[in-house]
Amino acid sequence: MQYLYPAVVAAVSFAFAALVLRQYVHRRRPQQAVWALSLFLSGVGAVAFILSTVWLSLAWFRVYYLTGALLMAALLGQGSLYMALPRRVAGGLLWALVALGAVGAYVIFRAPADLQALRQVAATGAGAGVHVLDLGPGLAVLILMNTYGTVGVFGVALWSAWRVLRRRSPGRLLLGNALIAGGTLINAAAGTMARVLQGSGAFWVTLAAGTVVLFAGFLAMPGSALAQRPDVAREGSGRPRRDAARRPGDEVGSP
């Protein structure tokens, strides 16, 4: 049971990433590519955490920290910013994020590691292992990137919800944005709990809940589950169905 919640995070993240990647294949929107990468890294991070505690592997633990703790949230926020900002501005921010991520990766793979702390995490099956790596001042990079991601997703979700209300768009759009904003806050709370409630197991429970809520927000968006290309989706009359061309990245504040 101790790996149940990391496994839930991995399964939901990979399924989420596959759906968003499928949309990217059809729509070629940059935010969908960045989101798919972010969600894939979330799944990799959860799997790496499980492997690090099963095998007591500091190498896998560093992979978990790189993908789950450093990159996932920042890239998720970056994808959201592609919807709210001009593409050139968002692209510039992405390159800055890549540079900062490289610094963070260096910090993670050069940080001193405590195998005994990892053994304790493995024995209890709880917590995020915040004391396994001594990041020192480099911790500021993780905090900055996670803050960037949280503000990006939450801020754009609120902005999109306001546009939905102003345009009197379908209620599912408002529900989807509300769930996305809520899931983002839950995931942000998981990071706080990792340090405040160490060893309580609250981190993975909370992260699993936030990931599920985010996925629910995606599924609530009109058109999120459509598999057809827009030009081949049909109504019973045989005419192209207009709403089949919609995707979450289109209705929710797409410039």
PDB file of C-alpha atoms in Angstrom:
ATOM      1  CA  MET A   1       0.000   0.000   0.000  1.00  0.00           C
ATOM      2  CA  GLN A   2       2.896   2.390   0.570  1.00  0.00           C
ATOM      3  CA  TYR A   3       3.362   2.884  -3.174  1.00  0.00           C
ATOM      4  CA  LEU A   4      -0.331   3.242  -3.973  1.00  0.00           C
ATOM      5  CA  TYR A   5      -0.422   7.028  -4.222  1.00  0.00           C
ATOM      6  CA  PRO A   6       2.811   7.419  -6.239  1.00  0.00           C
ATOM      7  CA  ALA A   7       1.412   4.743  -8.563  1.00  0.00           C
ATOM      8  CA  VAL A   8      -1.832   6.721  -8.904  1.00  0.00           C
ATOM      9  CA  VAL A   9       0.153   9.845  -9.789  1.00  0.00           C
ATOM     10  CA  ALA A  10       2.138   7.895 -12.391  1.00  0.00           C
ATOM     11  CA  ALA A  11      -0.897   6.241 -13.989  1.00  0.00           C
ATOM     12  CA  VAL A  12      -2.987   9.413 -14.168  1.00  0.00           C
ATOM     13  CA  SER A  13      -0.047  11.487 -15.413  1.00  0.00           C
ATOM     14  CA  PHE A  14       0.788   9.071 -18.232  1.00  0.00           C
ATOM     15  CA  ALA A  15      -2.862   8.812 -19.284  1.00  0.00           C
ATOM     16  CA  PHE A  16      -3.201  12.597 -19.141  1.00  0.00           C
ATOM     17  CA  ALA A  17      -0.007  13.053 -21.168  1.00  0.00           C
ATOM     18  CA  ALA A  18      -1.195  10.607 -23.831  1.00  0.00           C
ATOM     19  CA  LEU A  19      -4.473  12.484 -24.335  1.00  0.00           C
ATOM     20  CA  VAL A  20      -2.774  15.875 -24.543  1.00  0.00           C
ATOM     21  CA  LEU A  21      -0.152  14.504 -26.937  1.00  0.00           C
ATOM     22  CA  ARG A  22      -2.937  13.138 -29.114  1.00  0.00           C
ATOM     23  CA  GLN A  23      -4.437  16.603 -29.255  1.00  0.00           C
ATOM     24  CA  TYR A  24      -1.062  18.058 -30.170  1.00  0.00           C
ATOM     25  CA  VAL A  25      -0.786  15.649 -33.100  1.00  0.00           C
ATOM     26  CA  HIS A  26      -4.106  16.980 -34.425  1.00  0.00           C
ATOM     27  CA  ARG A  27      -3.823  20.645 -33.463  1.00  0.00           C
ATOM     28  CA  ARG A  28      -0.082  21.435 -33.274  1.00  0.00           C
ATOM     29  CA  ARG A  29      -0.483  23.996 -30.494  1.00  0.00           C
ATOM     30  CA  PRO A  30       2.743  24.698 -28.551  1.00  0.00           C
ATOM     31  CA  GLN A  31       0.971  24.650 -25.191  1.00  0.00           C
ATOM     32  CA  GLN A  32      -0.165  21.085 -25.833  1.00  0.00           C
ATOM     33  CA  ALA A  33       3.396  19.939 -26.552  1.00  0.00           C
ATOM     34  CA  VAL A  34       4.702  21.576 -23.366  1.00  0.00           C
ATOM     35  CA  TRP A  35       1.825  20.202 -21.279  1.00  0.00           C
ATOM     36  CA  ALA A  36       2.350  16.690 -22.644  1.00  0.00           C
ATOM     37  CA  LEU A  37       6.044  16.855 -21.735  1.00  0.00           C
ATOM     38  CA  SER A  38       5.229  18.166 -18.262  1.00  0.00           C
ATOM     39  CA  LEU A  39       2.720  15.412 -17.570  1.00  0.00           C
ATOM     40  CA  PHE A  40       5.049  12.734 -18.913  1.00  0.00           C
ATOM     41  CA  LEU A  41       7.769  13.988 -16.562  1.00  0.00           C
ATOM     42  CA  SER A  42       5.267  13.853 -13.698  1.00  0.00           C
ATOM     43  CA  GLY A  43       4.722  10.168 -14.411  1.00  0.00           C
ATOM     44  CA  VAL A  44       8.452   9.533 -14.743  1.00  0.00           C
ATOM     45  CA  GLY A  45       9.044  11.290 -11.430  1.00  0.00           C
ATOM     46  CA  ALA A  46       6.518   9.125  -9.595  1.00  0.00           C
ATOM     47  CA  VAL A  47       8.000   5.942 -11.075  1.00  0.00           C
ATOM     48  CA  ALA A  48      11.523   7.117 -10.237  1.00  0.00           C
ATOM     49  CA  PHE A  49      10.463   7.731  -6.629  1.00  0.00           C
ATOM     50  CA  ILE A  50       9.129   4.188  -6.354  1.00  0.00           C
ATOM     51  CA  LEU A  51      12.297   2.717  -7.873  1.00  0.00           C
ATOM     52  CA  SER A  52      14.540   4.832  -5.652  1.00  0.00           C
ATOM     53  CA  THR A  53      12.873   3.533  -2.498  1.00  0.00           C
ATOM     54  CA  VAL A  54      12.568  -0.082  -3.669  1.00  0.00           C
ATOM     55  CA  TRP A  55      16.219  -0.273  -4.762  1.00  0.00           C
ATOM     56  CA  LEU A  56      17.566   2.364  -2.342  1.00  0.00           C
ATOM     57  CA  SER A  57      18.992   4.125  -5.373  1.00  0.00           C
ATOM     58  CA  LEU A  58      20.189   7.694  -4.988  1.00  0.00           C
ATOM     59  CA  ALA A  59      20.501   7.938  -8.771  1.00  0.00           C
ATOM     60  CA  TRP A  60      16.790   7.234  -9.240  1.00  0.00           C
ATOM     61  CA  PHE A  61      15.999   9.625  -6.412  1.00  0.00           C
ATOM     62  CA  ARG A  62      17.835  12.388  -8.279  1.00  0.00           C
ATOM     63  CA  VAL A  63      15.794  11.563 -11.388  1.00  0.00           C
ATOM     64  CA  TYR A  64      12.639  11.868  -9.282  1.00  0.00           C
ATOM     65  CA  TYR A  65      13.743  15.267  -7.996  1.00  0.00           C
ATOM     66  CA  LEU A  66      14.702  16.471 -11.466  1.00  0.00           C
ATOM     67  CA  THR A  67      11.483  15.463 -13.199  1.00  0.00           C
ATOM     68  CA  GLY A  68       8.893  15.746 -10.444  1.00  0.00           C
ATOM     69  CA  ALA A  69      10.230  18.409  -8.102  1.00  0.00           C
ATOM     70  CA  LEU A  70      12.023  20.701 -10.569  1.00  0.00           C
ATOM     71  CA  LEU A  71      10.540  20.508 -14.063  1.00  0.00           C
ATOM     72  CA  MET A  72       6.953  19.271 -13.957  1.00  0.00           C
ATOM     73  CA  ALA A  73       5.150  22.247 -12.392  1.00  0.00           C
ATOM     74  CA  ALA A  74       7.252  24.834 -14.221  1.00  0.00           C
ATOM     75  CA  LEU A  75       6.505  23.320 -17.627  1.00  0.00           C
ATOM     76  CA  LEU A  76       2.813  22.984 -16.815  1.00  0.00           C
ATOM     77  CA  GLY A  77       2.711  26.697 -16.047  1.00  0.00           C
ATOM     78  CA  GLN A  78       4.706  27.464 -19.183  1.00  0.00           C
ATOM     79  CA  GLY A  79       2.118  25.654 -21.277  1.00  0.00           C
ATOM     80  CA  SER A  80      -0.622  27.770 -19.741  1.00  0.00           C
ATOM     81  CA  LEU A  81       1.293  30.968 -20.452  1.00  0.00           C
ATOM     82  CA  TYR A  82       1.388  30.062 -24.144  1.00  0.00           C
ATOM     83  CA  MET A  83      -2.392  30.592 -24.098  1.00  0.00           C
ATOM     84  CA  ALA A  84      -2.262  34.004 -22.445  1.00  0.00           C
ATOM     85  CA  LEU A  85       0.828  35.627 -23.956  1.00  0.00           C
ATOM     86  CA  PRO A  86       2.043  36.357 -27.488  1.00  0.00           C
ATOM     87  CA  ARG A  87       3.911  33.344 -28.808  1.00  0.00           C
ATOM     88  CA  ARG A  88       7.197  35.228 -29.071  1.00  0.00           C
ATOM     89  CA  VAL A  89       7.015  36.305 -25.426  1.00  0.00           C
ATOM     90  CA  ALA A  90       6.042  32.821 -24.270  1.00  0.00           C
ATOM     91  CA  GLY A  91       8.859  31.349 -26.344  1.00  0.00           C
ATOM     92  CA  GLY A  92      11.361  33.678 -24.710  1.00  0.00           C
ATOM     93  CA  LEU A  93      10.127  32.644 -21.283  1.00  0.00           C
ATOM     94  CA  LEU A  94      10.505  29.006 -22.279  1.00  0.00           C
ATOM     95  CA  TRP A  95      14.168  29.509 -23.159  1.00  0.00           C
ATOM     96  CA  ALA A  96      14.731  31.277 -19.841  1.00  0.00           C
ATOM     97  CA  LEU A  97      13.027  28.350 -18.121  1.00  0.00           C
ATOM     98  CA  VAL A  98      15.293  25.894 -19.936  1.00  0.00           C
ATOM     99  CA  ALA A  99      18.358  27.809 -18.747  1.00  0.00           C
ATOM    100  CA  LEU A 100      17.110  27.909 -15.164  1.00  0.00           C
ATOM    101  CA  GLY A 101      16.199  24.237 -15.374  1.00  0.00           C
ATOM    102  CA  ALA A 102      19.755  23.420 -16.447  1.00  0.00           C
ATOM    103  CA  VAL A 103      21.033  25.198 -13.342  1.00  0.00           C
ATOM    104  CA  GLY A 104      18.556  23.268 -11.214  1.00  0.00           C
ATOM    105  CA  ALA A 105      19.602  19.966 -12.790  1.00  0.00           C
ATOM    106  CA  TYR A 106      23.241  20.723 -11.999  1.00  0.00           C
ATOM    107  CA  VAL A 107      22.309  21.489  -8.385  1.00  0.00           C
ATOM    108  CA  ILE A 108      20.332  18.244  -8.038  1.00  0.00           C
ATOM    109  CA  PHE A 109      23.005  15.975  -9.504  1.00  0.00           C
ATOM    110  CA  ARG A 110      25.839  17.630  -7.586  1.00  0.00           C
ATOM    111  CA  ALA A 111      24.074  17.877  -4.220  1.00  0.00           C
ATOM    112  CA  PRO A 112      25.318  15.691  -1.346  1.00  0.00           C
ATOM    113  CA  ALA A 113      22.910  12.811  -0.681  1.00  0.00           C
ATOM    114  CA  ASP A 114      21.989  10.995   2.531  1.00  0.00           C
ATOM    115  CA  LEU A 115      21.382   7.294   1.939  1.00  0.00           C
ATOM    116  CA  GLN A 116      20.158   6.838   5.508  1.00  0.00           C
ATOM    117  CA  ALA A 117      17.437   9.428   4.910  1.00  0.00           C
ATOM    118  CA  LEU A 118      16.400   7.516   1.801  1.00  0.00           C
ATOM    119  CA  ARG A 119      16.276   4.295   3.826  1.00  0.00           C
ATOM    120  CA  GLN A 120      13.929   6.011   6.270  1.00  0.00           C
ATOM    121  CA  VAL A 121      11.646   7.102   3.441  1.00  0.00           C
ATOM    122  CA  ALA A 122      11.672   3.561   2.052  1.00  0.00           C
ATOM    123  CA  ALA A 123      10.918   2.051   5.462  1.00  0.00           C
ATOM    124  CA  THR A 124       7.966   4.319   6.195  1.00  0.00           C
ATOM    125  CA  GLY A 125       6.698   4.746   2.642  1.00  0.00           C
ATOM    126  CA  ALA A 126       5.766   8.309   3.536  1.00  0.00           C
ATOM    127  CA  GLY A 127       6.880  11.793   2.660  1.00  0.00           C
ATOM    128  CA  ALA A 128       8.712  13.231  -0.318  1.00  0.00           C
ATOM    129  CA  GLY A 129      12.242  12.682   0.968  1.00  0.00           C
ATOM    130  CA  VAL A 130      13.023  16.366   1.319  1.00  0.00           C
ATOM    131  CA  HIS A 131      16.128  15.672   3.429  1.00  0.00           C
ATOM    132  CA  VAL A 132      17.709  13.094   1.124  1.00  0.00           C
ATOM    133  CA  LEU A 133      19.443  15.780  -0.949  1.00  0.00           C
ATOM    134  CA  ASP A 134      21.217  18.754   0.587  1.00  0.00           C
ATOM    135  CA  LEU A 135      20.472  21.380  -2.044  1.00  0.00           C
ATOM    136  CA  GLY A 136      21.750  24.302  -0.010  1.00  0.00           C
ATOM    137  CA  PRO A 137      21.154  27.662  -1.726  1.00  0.00           C
ATOM    138  CA  GLY A 138      20.171  25.715  -4.846  1.00  0.00           C
ATOM    139  CA  LEU A 139      16.811  25.069  -3.210  1.00  0.00           C
ATOM    140  CA  ALA A 140      15.885  28.587  -4.322  1.00  0.00           C
ATOM    141  CA  VAL A 141      15.898  27.388  -7.947  1.00  0.00           C
ATOM    142  CA  LEU A 142      13.300  24.701  -7.174  1.00  0.00           C
ATOM    143  CA  ILE A 143      11.151  27.162  -5.256  1.00  0.00           C
ATOM    144  CA  LEU A 144      11.343  29.710  -8.078  1.00  0.00           C
ATOM    145  CA  MET A 145      10.434  27.198 -10.788  1.00  0.00           C
ATOM    146  CA  ASN A 146       7.560  25.720  -8.810  1.00  0.00           C
ATOM    147  CA  THR A 147       6.225  29.182  -8.001  1.00  0.00           C
ATOM    148  CA  TYR A 148       6.446  30.099 -11.683  1.00  0.00           C
ATOM    149  CA  GLY A 149       4.474  27.005 -12.631  1.00  0.00           C
ATOM    150  CA  THR A 150       1.807  27.445  -9.971  1.00  0.00           C
ATOM    151  CA  VAL A 151       1.258  31.115 -10.783  1.00  0.00           C
ATOM    152  CA  GLY A 152       1.165  30.319 -14.498  1.00  0.00           C
ATOM    153  CA  VAL A 153      -1.467  27.579 -14.299  1.00  0.00           C
ATOM    154  CA  PHE A 154      -3.587  29.163 -11.572  1.00  0.00           C
ATOM    155  CA  GLY A 155      -3.410  32.670 -13.018  1.00  0.00           C
ATOM    156  CA  VAL A 156      -4.314  31.626 -16.551  1.00  0.00           C
ATOM    157  CA  ALA A 157      -7.119  29.391 -15.255  1.00  0.00           C
ATOM    158  CA  LEU A 158      -8.643  32.342 -13.380  1.00  0.00           C
ATOM    159  CA  TRP A 159      -8.210  34.625 -16.388  1.00  0.00           C
ATOM    160  CA  SER A 160      -9.832  32.022 -18.622  1.00  0.00           C
ATOM    161  CA  ALA A 161     -12.719  31.555 -16.185  1.00  0.00           C
ATOM    162  CA  TRP A 162     -13.333  35.304 -16.252  1.00  0.00           C
ATOM    163  CA  ARG A 163     -13.460  35.237 -20.059  1.00  0.00           C
ATOM    164  CA  VAL A 164     -15.872  32.310 -19.939  1.00  0.00           C
ATOM    165  CA  LEU A 165     -18.196  34.243 -17.629  1.00  0.00           C
ATOM    166  CA  ARG A 166     -17.974  37.374 -19.749  1.00  0.00           C
ATOM    167  CA  ARG A 167     -18.775  35.492 -22.940  1.00  0.00           C
ATOM    168  CA  ARG A 168     -21.421  33.316 -21.283  1.00  0.00           C
ATOM    169  CA  SER A 169     -19.723  30.236 -22.694  1.00  0.00           C
ATOM    170  CA  PRO A 170     -20.842  26.676 -21.820  1.00  0.00           C
ATOM    171  CA  GLY A 171     -20.797  25.835 -18.125  1.00  0.00           C
ATOM    172  CA  ARG A 172     -18.345  22.989 -18.710  1.00  0.00           C
ATOM    173  CA  LEU A 173     -15.669  25.551 -19.545  1.00  0.00           C
ATOM    174  CA  LEU A 174     -16.149  27.255 -16.196  1.00  0.00           C
ATOM    175  CA  LEU A 175     -16.146  23.907 -14.393  1.00  0.00           C
ATOM    176  CA  GLY A 176     -12.998  22.813 -16.207  1.00  0.00           C
ATOM    177  CA  ASN A 177     -11.141  25.994 -15.325  1.00  0.00           C
ATOM    178  CA  ALA A 178     -12.276  25.787 -11.707  1.00  0.00           C
ATOM    179  CA  LEU A 179     -11.000  22.215 -11.431  1.00  0.00           C
ATOM    180  CA  ILE A 180      -7.689  23.114 -13.065  1.00  0.00           C
ATOM    181  CA  ALA A 181      -7.200  26.015 -10.659  1.00  0.00           C
ATOM    182  CA  GLY A 182      -8.179  23.824  -7.711  1.00  0.00           C
ATOM    183  CA  GLY A 183      -5.880  20.991  -8.749  1.00  0.00           C
ATOM    184  CA  THR A 184      -3.004  23.435  -9.076  1.00  0.00           C
ATOM    185  CA  LEU A 185      -3.532  24.729  -5.547  1.00  0.00           C
ATOM    186  CA  ILE A 186      -3.747  21.178  -4.186  1.00  0.00           C
ATOM    187  CA  ASN A 187      -0.451  20.258  -5.840  1.00  0.00           C
ATOM    188  CA  ALA A 188       1.160  23.421  -4.499  1.00  0.00           C
ATOM    189  CA  ALA A 189      -0.076  22.476  -1.025  1.00  0.00           C
ATOM    190  CA  ALA A 190       1.565  19.066  -1.432  1.00  0.00           C
ATOM    191  CA  GLY A 191       4.972  20.707  -1.742  1.00  0.00           C
ATOM    192  CA  THR A 192       4.367  22.732   1.407  1.00  0.00           C
ATOM    193  CA  MET A 193       3.220  19.649   3.297  1.00  0.00           C
ATOM    194  CA  ALA A 194       6.363  17.818   2.226  1.00  0.00           C
ATOM    195  CA  ARG A 195       8.388  20.120   4.472  1.00  0.00           C
ATOM    196  CA  VAL A 196       5.873  21.002   7.178  1.00  0.00           C
ATOM    197  CA  LEU A 197       4.466  17.484   7.714  1.00  0.00           C
ATOM    198  CA  GLN A 198       7.528  15.373   7.030  1.00  0.00           C
ATOM    199  CA  GLY A 199       7.007  11.625   7.144  1.00  0.00           C
ATOM    200  CA  SER A 200       3.235  11.907   7.482  1.00  0.00           C
ATOM    201  CA  GLY A 201       2.457  10.568   4.039  1.00  0.00           C
ATOM    202  CA  ALA A 202       0.419  13.689   3.299  1.00  0.00           C
ATOM    203  CA  PHE A 203       2.610  14.600   0.325  1.00  0.00           C
ATOM    204  CA  TRP A 204       1.712  11.704  -1.966  1.00  0.00           C
ATOM    205  CA  VAL A 205      -1.931  11.598  -0.894  1.00  0.00           C
ATOM    206  CA  THR A 206      -2.272  15.305  -1.639  1.00  0.00           C
ATOM    207  CA  LEU A 207      -0.319  15.118  -4.889  1.00  0.00           C
ATOM    208  CA  ALA A 208      -2.461  12.217  -6.096  1.00  0.00           C
ATOM    209  CA  ALA A 209      -5.617  14.188  -5.291  1.00  0.00           C
ATOM    210  CA  GLY A 210      -4.340  17.273  -7.111  1.00  0.00           C
ATOM    211  CA  THR A 211      -3.331  15.259 -10.172  1.00  0.00           C
ATOM    212  CA  VAL A 212      -6.763  13.625 -10.360  1.00  0.00           C
ATOM    213  CA  VAL A 213      -8.501  17.011 -10.025  1.00  0.00           C
ATOM    214  CA  LEU A 214      -6.337  18.479 -12.805  1.00  0.00           C
ATOM    215  CA  PHE A 215      -7.196  15.533 -15.040  1.00  0.00           C
ATOM    216  CA  ALA A 216     -10.881  15.983 -14.231  1.00  0.00           C
ATOM    217  CA  GLY A 217     -10.598  19.627 -15.250  1.00  0.00           C
ATOM    218  CA  PHE A 218      -9.128  18.606 -18.586  1.00  0.00           C
ATOM    219  CA  LEU A 219     -11.865  16.036 -19.177  1.00  0.00           C
ATOM    220  CA  ALA A 220     -14.538  18.592 -18.286  1.00  0.00           C
ATOM    221  CA  MET A 221     -13.510  20.756 -21.233  1.00  0.00           C
ATOM    222  CA  PRO A 222     -15.751  20.414 -24.304  1.00  0.00           C
ATOM    223  CA  GLY A 223     -14.036  18.333 -26.966  1.00  0.00           C
ATOM    224  CA  SER A 224     -11.321  16.942 -24.690  1.00  0.00           C
ATOM    225  CA  ALA A 225     -12.262  13.331 -25.347  1.00  0.00           C
ATOM    226  CA  LEU A 226     -12.777  13.647 -29.102  1.00  0.00           C
ATOM    227  CA  ALA A 227     -10.479  11.400 -31.039  1.00  0.00           C
ATOM    228  CA  GLN A 228     -11.389  12.453 -34.570  1.00  0.00           C
ATOM    229  CA  ARG A 229      -9.800  15.174 -36.569  1.00  0.00           C
ATOM    230  CA  PRO A 230     -12.049  18.247 -36.787  1.00  0.00           C
ATOM    231  CA  ASP A 231     -12.499  17.848 -40.533  1.00  0.00           C
ATOM    232  CA  VAL A 232     -13.845  14.303 -40.277  1.00  0.00           C
ATOM    233  CA  ALA A 233     -16.119  14.630 -37.240  1.00  0.00           C
ATOM    234  CA  ARG A 234     -19.735  14.404 -38.355  1.00  0.00           C
ATOM    235  CA  GLU A 235     -23.200  14.884 -37.038  1.00  0.00           C
ATOM    236  CA  GLY A 236     -26.042  12.593 -37.912  1.00  0.00           C
ATOM    237  CA  SER A 237     -26.920  14.859 -40.854  1.00  0.00           C
ATOM    238  CA  GLY A 238     -23.538  14.176 -42.443  1.00  0.00           C
ATOM    239  CA  ARG A 239     -22.379  17.778 -42.137  1.00  0.00           C
ATOM    240  CA  PRO A 240     -19.157  18.695 -40.312  1.00  0.00           C
ATOM    241  CA  ARG A 241     -19.787  19.233 -36.622  1.00  0.00           C
ATOM    242  CA  ARG A 242     -18.488  22.660 -35.670  1.00  0.00           C
ATOM    243  CA  ASP A 243     -17.900  21.997 -32.002  1.00  0.00           C
ATOM    244  CA  ALA A 244     -15.730  18.984 -32.860  1.00  0.00           C
ATOM    245  CA  ALA A 245     -12.957  21.393 -33.774  1.00  0.00           C
ATOM    246  CA  ARG A 246     -12.756  22.683 -30.237  1.00  0.00           C
ATOM    247  CA  ARG A 247     -10.049  21.661 -27.855  1.00  0.00           C
ATOM    248  CA  PRO A 248      -9.310  22.813 -24.314  1.00  0.00           C
ATOM    249  CA  GLY A 249      -6.448  24.939 -25.554  1.00  0.00           C
ATOM    250  CA  ASP A 250      -8.796  26.737 -27.940  1.00  0.00           C
ATOM    251  CA  GLU A 251     -11.732  27.697 -25.733  1.00  0.00           C
ATOM    252  CA  VAL A 252      -9.763  28.554 -22.654  1.00  0.00           C
ATOM    253  CA  GLY A 253      -8.304  31.924 -23.392  1.00  0.00           C
ATOM    254  CA  SER A 254      -6.518  31.097 -26.622  1.00  0.00           C
ATOM    255  CA  PRO A 255      -5.357  34.411 -28.118  1.00  0.00           C
TER     256      PRO A 255
END
